[in-house]
Short mmCIF file of C-alpha atoms and ligand atoms in Angstrom, two decimals:
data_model
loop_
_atom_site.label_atom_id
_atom_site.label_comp_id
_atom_site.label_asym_id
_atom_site.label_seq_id
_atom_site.Cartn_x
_atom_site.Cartn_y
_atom_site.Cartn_z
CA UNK A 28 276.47 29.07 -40.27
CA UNK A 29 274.44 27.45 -42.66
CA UNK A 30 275.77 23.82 -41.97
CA UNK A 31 273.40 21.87 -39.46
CA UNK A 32 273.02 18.78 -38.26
CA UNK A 33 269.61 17.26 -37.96
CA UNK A 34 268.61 14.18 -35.92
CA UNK A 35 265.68 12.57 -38.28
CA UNK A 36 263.67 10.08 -36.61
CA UNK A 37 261.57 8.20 -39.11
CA UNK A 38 259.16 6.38 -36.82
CA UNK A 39 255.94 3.69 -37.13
CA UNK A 40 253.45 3.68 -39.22
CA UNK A 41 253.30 6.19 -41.86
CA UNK A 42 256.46 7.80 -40.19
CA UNK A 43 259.07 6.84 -42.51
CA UNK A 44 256.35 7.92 -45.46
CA UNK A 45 255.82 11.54 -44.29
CA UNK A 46 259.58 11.69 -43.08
CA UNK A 47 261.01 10.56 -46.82
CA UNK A 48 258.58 12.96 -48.42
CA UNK A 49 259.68 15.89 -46.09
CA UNK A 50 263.45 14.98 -47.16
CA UNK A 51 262.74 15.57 -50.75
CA UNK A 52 261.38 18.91 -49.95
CA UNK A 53 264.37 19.57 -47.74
CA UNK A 54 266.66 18.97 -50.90
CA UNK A 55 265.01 20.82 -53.01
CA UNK A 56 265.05 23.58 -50.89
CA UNK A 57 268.67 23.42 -50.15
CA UNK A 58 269.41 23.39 -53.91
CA UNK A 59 267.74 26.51 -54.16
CA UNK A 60 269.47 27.90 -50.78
CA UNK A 61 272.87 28.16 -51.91
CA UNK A 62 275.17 27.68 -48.87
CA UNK A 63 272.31 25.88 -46.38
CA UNK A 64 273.25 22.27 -45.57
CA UNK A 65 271.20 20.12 -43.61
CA UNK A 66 273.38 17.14 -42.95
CA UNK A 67 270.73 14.24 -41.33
CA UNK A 68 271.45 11.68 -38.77
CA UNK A 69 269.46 8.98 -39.25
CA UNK A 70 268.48 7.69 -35.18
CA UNK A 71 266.88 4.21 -34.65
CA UNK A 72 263.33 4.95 -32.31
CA UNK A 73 260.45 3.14 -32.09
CA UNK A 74 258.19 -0.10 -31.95
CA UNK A 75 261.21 -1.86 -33.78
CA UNK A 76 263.95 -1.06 -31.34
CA UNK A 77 262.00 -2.61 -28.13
CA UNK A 78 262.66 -6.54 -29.31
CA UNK A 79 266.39 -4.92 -30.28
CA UNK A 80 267.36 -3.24 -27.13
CA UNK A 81 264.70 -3.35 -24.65
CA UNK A 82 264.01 0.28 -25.23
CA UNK A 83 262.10 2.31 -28.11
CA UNK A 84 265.07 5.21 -27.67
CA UNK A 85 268.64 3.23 -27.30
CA UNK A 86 271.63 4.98 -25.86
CA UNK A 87 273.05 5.40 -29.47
CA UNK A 88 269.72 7.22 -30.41
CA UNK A 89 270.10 9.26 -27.50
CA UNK A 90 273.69 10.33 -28.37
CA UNK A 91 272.96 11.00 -32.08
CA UNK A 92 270.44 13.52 -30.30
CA UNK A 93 272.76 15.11 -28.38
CA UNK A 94 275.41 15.95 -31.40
CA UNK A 95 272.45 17.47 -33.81
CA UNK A 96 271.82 20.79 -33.72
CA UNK A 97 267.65 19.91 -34.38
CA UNK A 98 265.49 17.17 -34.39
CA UNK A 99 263.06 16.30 -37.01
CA UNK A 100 260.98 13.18 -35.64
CA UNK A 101 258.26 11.42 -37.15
CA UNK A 102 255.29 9.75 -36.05
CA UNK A 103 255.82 6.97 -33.29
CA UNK A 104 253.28 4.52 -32.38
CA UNK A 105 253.72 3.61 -28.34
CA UNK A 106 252.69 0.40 -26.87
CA UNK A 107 249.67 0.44 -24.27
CA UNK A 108 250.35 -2.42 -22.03
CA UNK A 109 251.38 -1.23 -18.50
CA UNK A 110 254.91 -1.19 -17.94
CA UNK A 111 255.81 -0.93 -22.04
CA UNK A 112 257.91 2.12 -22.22
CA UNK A 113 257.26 5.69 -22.64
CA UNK A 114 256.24 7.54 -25.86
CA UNK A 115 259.47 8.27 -27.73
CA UNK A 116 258.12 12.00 -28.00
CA UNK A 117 257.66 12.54 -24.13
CA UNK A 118 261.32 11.17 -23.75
CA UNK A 119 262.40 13.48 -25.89
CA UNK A 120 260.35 16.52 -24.50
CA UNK A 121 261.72 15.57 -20.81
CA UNK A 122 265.56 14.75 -21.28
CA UNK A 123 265.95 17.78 -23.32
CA UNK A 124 263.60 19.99 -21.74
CA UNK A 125 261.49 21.06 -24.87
CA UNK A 126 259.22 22.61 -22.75
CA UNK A 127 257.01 24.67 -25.08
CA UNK A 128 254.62 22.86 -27.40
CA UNK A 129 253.79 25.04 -30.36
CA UNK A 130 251.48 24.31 -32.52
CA UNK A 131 249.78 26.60 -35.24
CA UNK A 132 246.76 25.94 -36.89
CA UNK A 133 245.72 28.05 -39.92
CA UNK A 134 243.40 28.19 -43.13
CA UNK A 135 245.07 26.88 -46.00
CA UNK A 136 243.83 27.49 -49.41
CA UNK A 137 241.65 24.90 -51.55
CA UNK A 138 241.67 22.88 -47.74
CA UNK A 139 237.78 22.63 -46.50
CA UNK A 140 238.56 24.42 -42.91
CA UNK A 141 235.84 25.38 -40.63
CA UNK A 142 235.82 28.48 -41.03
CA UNK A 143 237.71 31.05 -43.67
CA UNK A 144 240.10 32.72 -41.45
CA UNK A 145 241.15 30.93 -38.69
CA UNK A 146 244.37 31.81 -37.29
CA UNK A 147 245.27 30.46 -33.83
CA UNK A 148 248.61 28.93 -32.33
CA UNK A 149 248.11 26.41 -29.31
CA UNK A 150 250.86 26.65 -26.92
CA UNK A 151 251.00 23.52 -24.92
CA UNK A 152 253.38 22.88 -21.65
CA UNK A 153 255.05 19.81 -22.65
CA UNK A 154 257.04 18.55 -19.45
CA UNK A 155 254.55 17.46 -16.59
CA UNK A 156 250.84 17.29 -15.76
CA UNK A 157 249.54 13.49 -16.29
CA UNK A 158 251.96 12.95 -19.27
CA UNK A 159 254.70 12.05 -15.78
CA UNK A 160 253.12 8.56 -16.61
CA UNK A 161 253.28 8.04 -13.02
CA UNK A 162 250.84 5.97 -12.12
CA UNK A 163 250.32 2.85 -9.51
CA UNK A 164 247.26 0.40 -8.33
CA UNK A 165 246.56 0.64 -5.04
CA UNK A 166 243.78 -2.07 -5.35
CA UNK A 167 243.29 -4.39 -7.61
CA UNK A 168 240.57 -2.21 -9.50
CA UNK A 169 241.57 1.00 -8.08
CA UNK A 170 244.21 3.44 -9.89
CA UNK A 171 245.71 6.87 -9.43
CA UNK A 172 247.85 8.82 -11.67
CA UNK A 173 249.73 11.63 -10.85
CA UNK A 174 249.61 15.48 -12.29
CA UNK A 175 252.80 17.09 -11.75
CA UNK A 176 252.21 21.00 -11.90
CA UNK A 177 254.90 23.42 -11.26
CA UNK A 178 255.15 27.09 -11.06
CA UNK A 179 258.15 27.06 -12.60
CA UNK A 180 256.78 25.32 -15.28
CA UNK A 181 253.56 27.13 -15.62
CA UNK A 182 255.04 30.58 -15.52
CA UNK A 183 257.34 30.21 -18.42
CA UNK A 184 255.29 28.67 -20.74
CA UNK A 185 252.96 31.20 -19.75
CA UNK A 186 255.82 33.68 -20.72
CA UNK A 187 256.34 31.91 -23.78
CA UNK A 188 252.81 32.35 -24.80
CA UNK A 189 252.71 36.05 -24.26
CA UNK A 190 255.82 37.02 -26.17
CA UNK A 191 254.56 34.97 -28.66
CA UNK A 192 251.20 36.65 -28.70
CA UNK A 193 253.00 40.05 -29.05
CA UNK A 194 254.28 39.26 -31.59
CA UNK A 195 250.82 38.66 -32.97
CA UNK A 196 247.28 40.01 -32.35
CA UNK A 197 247.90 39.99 -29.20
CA UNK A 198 245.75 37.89 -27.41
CA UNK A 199 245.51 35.13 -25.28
CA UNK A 200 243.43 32.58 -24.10
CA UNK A 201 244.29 30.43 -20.96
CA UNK A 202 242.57 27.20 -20.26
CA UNK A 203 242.24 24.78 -17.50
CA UNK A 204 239.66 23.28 -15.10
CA UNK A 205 240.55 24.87 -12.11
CA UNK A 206 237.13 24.73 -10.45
CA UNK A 207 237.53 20.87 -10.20
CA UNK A 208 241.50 20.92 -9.83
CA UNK A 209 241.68 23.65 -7.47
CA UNK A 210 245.29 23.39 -6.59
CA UNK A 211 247.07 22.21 -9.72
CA UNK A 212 244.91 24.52 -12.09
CA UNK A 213 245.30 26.81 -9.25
CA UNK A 214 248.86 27.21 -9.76
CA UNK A 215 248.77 27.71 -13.44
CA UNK A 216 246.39 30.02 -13.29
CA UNK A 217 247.94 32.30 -10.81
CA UNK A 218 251.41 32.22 -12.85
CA UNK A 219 249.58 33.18 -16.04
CA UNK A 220 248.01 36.14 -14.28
CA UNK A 221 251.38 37.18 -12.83
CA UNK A 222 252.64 37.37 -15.80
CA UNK A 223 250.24 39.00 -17.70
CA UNK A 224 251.18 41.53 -15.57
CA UNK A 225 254.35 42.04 -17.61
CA UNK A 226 252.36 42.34 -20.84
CA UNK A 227 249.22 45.09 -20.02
CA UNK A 228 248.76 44.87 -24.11
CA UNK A 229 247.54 41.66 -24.22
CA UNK A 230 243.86 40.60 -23.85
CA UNK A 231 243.87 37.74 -21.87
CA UNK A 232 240.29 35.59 -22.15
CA UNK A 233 240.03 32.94 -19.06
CA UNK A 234 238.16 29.59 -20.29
CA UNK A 235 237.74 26.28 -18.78
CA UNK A 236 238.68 23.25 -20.69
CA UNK A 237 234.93 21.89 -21.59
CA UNK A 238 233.92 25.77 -22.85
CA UNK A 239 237.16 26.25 -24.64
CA UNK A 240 236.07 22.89 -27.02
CA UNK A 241 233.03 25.15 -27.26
CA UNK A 242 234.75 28.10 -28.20
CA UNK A 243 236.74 26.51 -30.90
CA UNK A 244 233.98 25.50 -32.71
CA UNK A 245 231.54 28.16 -32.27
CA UNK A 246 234.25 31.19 -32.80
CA UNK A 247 237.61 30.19 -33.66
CA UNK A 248 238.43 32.96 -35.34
CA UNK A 249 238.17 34.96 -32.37
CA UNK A 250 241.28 32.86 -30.98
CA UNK A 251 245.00 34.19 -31.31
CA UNK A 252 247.42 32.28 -28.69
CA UNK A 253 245.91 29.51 -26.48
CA UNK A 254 247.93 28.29 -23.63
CA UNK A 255 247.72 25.15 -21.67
CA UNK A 256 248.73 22.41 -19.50
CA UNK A 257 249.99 19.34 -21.39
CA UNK A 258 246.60 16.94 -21.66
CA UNK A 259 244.11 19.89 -22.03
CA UNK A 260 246.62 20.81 -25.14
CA UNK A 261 247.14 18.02 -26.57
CA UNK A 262 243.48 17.52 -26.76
CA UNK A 263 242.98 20.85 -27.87
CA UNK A 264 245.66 20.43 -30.96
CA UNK A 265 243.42 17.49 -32.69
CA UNK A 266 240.41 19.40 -32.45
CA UNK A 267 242.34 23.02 -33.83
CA UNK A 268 243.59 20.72 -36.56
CA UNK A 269 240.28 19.24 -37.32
CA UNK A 270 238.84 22.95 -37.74
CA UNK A 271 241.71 23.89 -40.62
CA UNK A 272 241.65 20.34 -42.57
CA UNK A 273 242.63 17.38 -40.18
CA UNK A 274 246.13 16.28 -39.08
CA UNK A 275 247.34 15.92 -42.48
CA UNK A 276 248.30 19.65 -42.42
CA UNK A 277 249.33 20.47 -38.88
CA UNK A 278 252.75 20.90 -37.59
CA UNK A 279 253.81 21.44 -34.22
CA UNK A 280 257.45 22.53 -32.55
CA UNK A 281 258.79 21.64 -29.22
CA UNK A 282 261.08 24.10 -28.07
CA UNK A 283 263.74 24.10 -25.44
CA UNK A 284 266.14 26.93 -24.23
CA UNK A 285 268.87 24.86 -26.57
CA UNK A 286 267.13 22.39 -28.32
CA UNK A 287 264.42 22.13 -30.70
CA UNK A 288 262.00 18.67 -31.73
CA UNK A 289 259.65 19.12 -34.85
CA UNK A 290 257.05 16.75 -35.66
CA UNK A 291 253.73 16.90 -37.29
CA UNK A 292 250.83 16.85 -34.91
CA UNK A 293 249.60 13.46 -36.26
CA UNK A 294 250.30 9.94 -35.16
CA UNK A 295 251.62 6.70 -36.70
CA UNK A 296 248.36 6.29 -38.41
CA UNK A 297 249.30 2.37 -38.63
CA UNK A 298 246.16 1.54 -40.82
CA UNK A 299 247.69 3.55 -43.67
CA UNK A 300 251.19 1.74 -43.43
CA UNK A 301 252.92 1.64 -46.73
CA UNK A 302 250.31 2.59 -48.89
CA UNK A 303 251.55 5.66 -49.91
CA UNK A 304 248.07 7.58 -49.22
CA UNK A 305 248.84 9.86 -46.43
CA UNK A 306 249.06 13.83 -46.60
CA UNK A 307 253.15 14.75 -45.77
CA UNK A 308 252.21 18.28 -45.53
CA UNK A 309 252.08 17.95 -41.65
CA UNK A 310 255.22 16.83 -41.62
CA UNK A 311 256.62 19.21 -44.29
CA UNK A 312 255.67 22.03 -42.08
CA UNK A 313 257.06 21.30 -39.50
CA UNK A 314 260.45 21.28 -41.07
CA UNK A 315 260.11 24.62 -42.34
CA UNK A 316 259.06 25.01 -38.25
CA UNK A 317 262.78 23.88 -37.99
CA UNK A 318 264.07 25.67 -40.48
CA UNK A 319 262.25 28.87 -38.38
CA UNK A 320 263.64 28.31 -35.29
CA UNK A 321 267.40 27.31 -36.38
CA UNK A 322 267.06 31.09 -38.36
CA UNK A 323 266.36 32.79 -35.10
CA UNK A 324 268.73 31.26 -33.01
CA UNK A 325 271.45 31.29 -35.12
CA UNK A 326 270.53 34.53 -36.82
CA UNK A 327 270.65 32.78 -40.30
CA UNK A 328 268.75 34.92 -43.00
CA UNK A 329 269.17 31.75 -45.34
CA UNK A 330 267.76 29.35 -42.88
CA UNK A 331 264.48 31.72 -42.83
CA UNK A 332 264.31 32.14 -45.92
CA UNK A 333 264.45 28.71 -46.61
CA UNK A 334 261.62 27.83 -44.58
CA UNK A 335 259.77 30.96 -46.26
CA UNK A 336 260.27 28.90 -49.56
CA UNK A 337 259.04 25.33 -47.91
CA UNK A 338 255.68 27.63 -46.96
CA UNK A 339 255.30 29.00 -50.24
CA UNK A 340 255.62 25.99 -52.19
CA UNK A 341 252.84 24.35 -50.04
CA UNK A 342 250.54 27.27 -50.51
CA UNK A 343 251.42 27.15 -54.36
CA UNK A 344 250.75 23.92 -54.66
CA UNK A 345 247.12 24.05 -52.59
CA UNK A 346 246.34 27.19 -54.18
CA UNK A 347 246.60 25.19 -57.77
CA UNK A 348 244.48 21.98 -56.23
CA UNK A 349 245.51 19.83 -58.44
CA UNK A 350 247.61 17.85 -56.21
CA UNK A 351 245.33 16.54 -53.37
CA UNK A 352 245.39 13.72 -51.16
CA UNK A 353 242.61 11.27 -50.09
CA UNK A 354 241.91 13.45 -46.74
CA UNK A 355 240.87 16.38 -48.96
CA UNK A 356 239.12 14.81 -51.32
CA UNK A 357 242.15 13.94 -54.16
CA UNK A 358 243.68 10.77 -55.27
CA UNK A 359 247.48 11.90 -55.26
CA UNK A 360 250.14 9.83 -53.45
CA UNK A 361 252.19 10.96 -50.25
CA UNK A 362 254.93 10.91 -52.92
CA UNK A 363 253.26 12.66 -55.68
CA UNK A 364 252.50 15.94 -53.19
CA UNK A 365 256.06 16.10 -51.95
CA UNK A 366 256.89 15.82 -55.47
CA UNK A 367 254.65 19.01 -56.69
CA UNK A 368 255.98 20.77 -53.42
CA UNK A 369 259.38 20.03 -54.15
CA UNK A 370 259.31 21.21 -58.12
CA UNK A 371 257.30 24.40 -56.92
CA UNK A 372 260.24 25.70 -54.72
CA UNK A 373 262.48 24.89 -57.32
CA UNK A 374 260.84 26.26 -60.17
CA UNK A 375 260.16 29.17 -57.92
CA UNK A 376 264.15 29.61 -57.19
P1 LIG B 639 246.74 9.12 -35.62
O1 LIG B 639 247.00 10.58 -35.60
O2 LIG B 639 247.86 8.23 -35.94
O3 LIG B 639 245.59 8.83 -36.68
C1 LIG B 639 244.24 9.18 -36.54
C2 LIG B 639 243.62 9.34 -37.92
O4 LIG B 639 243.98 10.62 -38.44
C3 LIG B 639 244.11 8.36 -38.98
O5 LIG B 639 243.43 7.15 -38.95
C4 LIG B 639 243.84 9.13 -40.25
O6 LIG B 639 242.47 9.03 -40.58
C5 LIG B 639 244.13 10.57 -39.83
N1 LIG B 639 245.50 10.96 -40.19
C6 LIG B 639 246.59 10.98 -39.36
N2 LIG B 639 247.65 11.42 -40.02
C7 LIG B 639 247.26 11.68 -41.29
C8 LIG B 639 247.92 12.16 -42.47
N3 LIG B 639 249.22 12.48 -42.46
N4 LIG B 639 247.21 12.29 -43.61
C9 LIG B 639 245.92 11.98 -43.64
N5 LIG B 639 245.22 11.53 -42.57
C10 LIG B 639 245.89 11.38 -41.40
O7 LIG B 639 246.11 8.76 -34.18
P2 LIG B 639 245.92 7.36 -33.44
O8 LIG B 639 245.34 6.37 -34.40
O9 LIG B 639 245.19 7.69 -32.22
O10 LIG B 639 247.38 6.91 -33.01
C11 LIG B 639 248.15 5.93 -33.68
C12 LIG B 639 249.50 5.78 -32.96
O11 LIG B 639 250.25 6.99 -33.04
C13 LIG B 639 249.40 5.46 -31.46
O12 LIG B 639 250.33 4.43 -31.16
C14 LIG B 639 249.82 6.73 -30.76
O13 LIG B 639 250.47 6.47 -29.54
C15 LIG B 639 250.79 7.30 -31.77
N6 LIG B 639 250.96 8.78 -31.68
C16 LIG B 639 252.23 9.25 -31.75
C17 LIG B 639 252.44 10.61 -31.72
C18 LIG B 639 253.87 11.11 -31.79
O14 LIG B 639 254.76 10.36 -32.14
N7 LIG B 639 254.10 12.38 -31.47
C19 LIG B 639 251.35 11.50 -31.64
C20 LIG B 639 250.07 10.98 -31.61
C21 LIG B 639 249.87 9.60 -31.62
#
């Protein structure tokens, strides 16, 4: 192996920012990775593609998807107005089936984090619950939206998150609000229980959604794994990144049984357009997320490796705090840190 093709989705906002930034780490690290080729595919998606084609993912996009081997997206900003289209993301998550959400939050060195040690990964479901965007007036004034839960669904993210926890401390926390949504919580819980049945080594720690926002403040080193529906985990990821730094640092990887989507947790952040201010390292890590998951699947020691060096750089480069952005308290340019991150791995070889 060693020759991929990657699907690189630039987005709004800051997207194309963080997303050129991450591309100079990428080549750096593939001059260091002798044999590892990461050919990109540059995909139109966005705000700018809706006067274009009607659409903020054309068919082209969706092709140029479908031939890469990963996807590395950046931040897209989605229109509110009912009947705009979809978030590019969710699109992406549904046609492909990403259905796993992952999304690790951890102290960094030199960062201010909330505590020292925190070391937690929230696994979100990614496919249904209220992100089905179905919703309809049956009034004027009065709305419903749907949540779509499965079993299906539930139980193998709920799988997902337990393998994943063995691999770790191995524990995990399941959230949801099933005293008010007694049927659709009610499913999810009742697959996670099943099949924690399949993993007795696990500690598994029940919370509902408003005491698990608790939680994370009061204790979150105590967390390992957290797993989810979609809205309760997507709510739960800005907090979690909030507790280790802010977005600037947190990546998150939505996985598939054949494809993968990596993206830092962040959005389009449009008041920081083009002023070369924003932190990439978000976005940075979740290419070496990429670079991760194409290892294991594949089975390619230089792929892992090469996301081993993307990691180390960043910590080198924190650890030194010279090079800091405006969100933890520096003056350096989105540029200037993917810069310093890219000269570390090289210097480091
Ligand atoms: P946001 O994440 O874009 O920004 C919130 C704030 O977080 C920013 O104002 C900034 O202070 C901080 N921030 C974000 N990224 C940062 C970085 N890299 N470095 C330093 N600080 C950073 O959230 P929002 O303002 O609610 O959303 C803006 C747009 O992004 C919306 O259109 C939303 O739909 C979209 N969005 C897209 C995705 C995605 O593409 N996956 C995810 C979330 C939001």
């Amino acid at each position: 192996m060693g020759i991929y093709r990657i699907a690189v989705i630039k987005g709004d906002g800051i997207g194309p920012e963080v997303i050129d930034a991450t591309m100079r780490v990428l080549e750096a690290v593939q001059d260091v990775s002798k044999g590892l080729e990461l050919k990109p595919l540059y995909v139109e998606a966005g705000l700018e593609c809706i006067p274009k084609y009607g659409t903020n993912l054309p068919e082209h996009s969706i092709k140029l998807l479908k031939e890469s081997d990963a996807c590395l997206k950046g931040p897209v900003t989605t229109p509110e107005e009912p009947g705009s289209p979809r978030s590019v993301a969710v699109t992406i998550r549904v046609m492909f089936d990403l259905y796993a959400n992952v999304r690790p939050c951890k102290s960094l060195p030199n960062v201010p984090s909330f505590k020292p040690n925190i070391d937690l990964v929230i696994v979100r479901e990614n496919t249904e619950d209220l992100y089905s965007g179905i919703e309809f007036e049956l009034t004027p004034g009065v709305a419903v939206a749907m949540r779509v839960i499965t079993w299906k669904a539930c139980e193998r993210i709920a799988r997902f998150a337990f393998k994943l926890a063995m691999s770790r401390r191995k524990k995990l926390a399941y959230v949801h609000k099933g005293n008010i949504m007694k049927i659709t919580d009610g499913i999810f819980k009742s697959a996670v229980l099943k099949v924690a049945q399949e993993f007795p080594e696990v500690e598994i720690w029940e919370l509902r959604i408003d005491a698990a926002t608790m939680q994370l403040v009061k204790r979150p080193e105590d967390f390992d794994v957290l797993v989810t529906t979609n809205m309760f985990g997507d709510i739960l990821s800005d907090e979690a990144a909030q507790l280790v730094g802010g977005l600037g640092f947190v990546a998150g990887a939505n996985i598939g049984e054949n494809y993968g989507m990596f993206e830092p947790v962040h959005g389009s952040a449009p008041k920081y357009k083009g002023m070369n201010k924003v932190n990439p390292i978000a976005t940075i890590m979740a290419s070496k997320m990429m670079l991760e998951w194409l290892g294991s699947k594949y089975s390619d020691a230089l792929c892992l490796e090469a996301a081993k060096k993307i990691e180390a750089g960043v910590f080198k480069v924190l650890k030194e705090g010279k090079i800091r952005t405006y969100d933890f308290g520096g003056d350096a340019t989105t540029t200037g840190m993917a810069e310093a991150i890219a000269r570390k791995i090289i210097e480091m070889g």
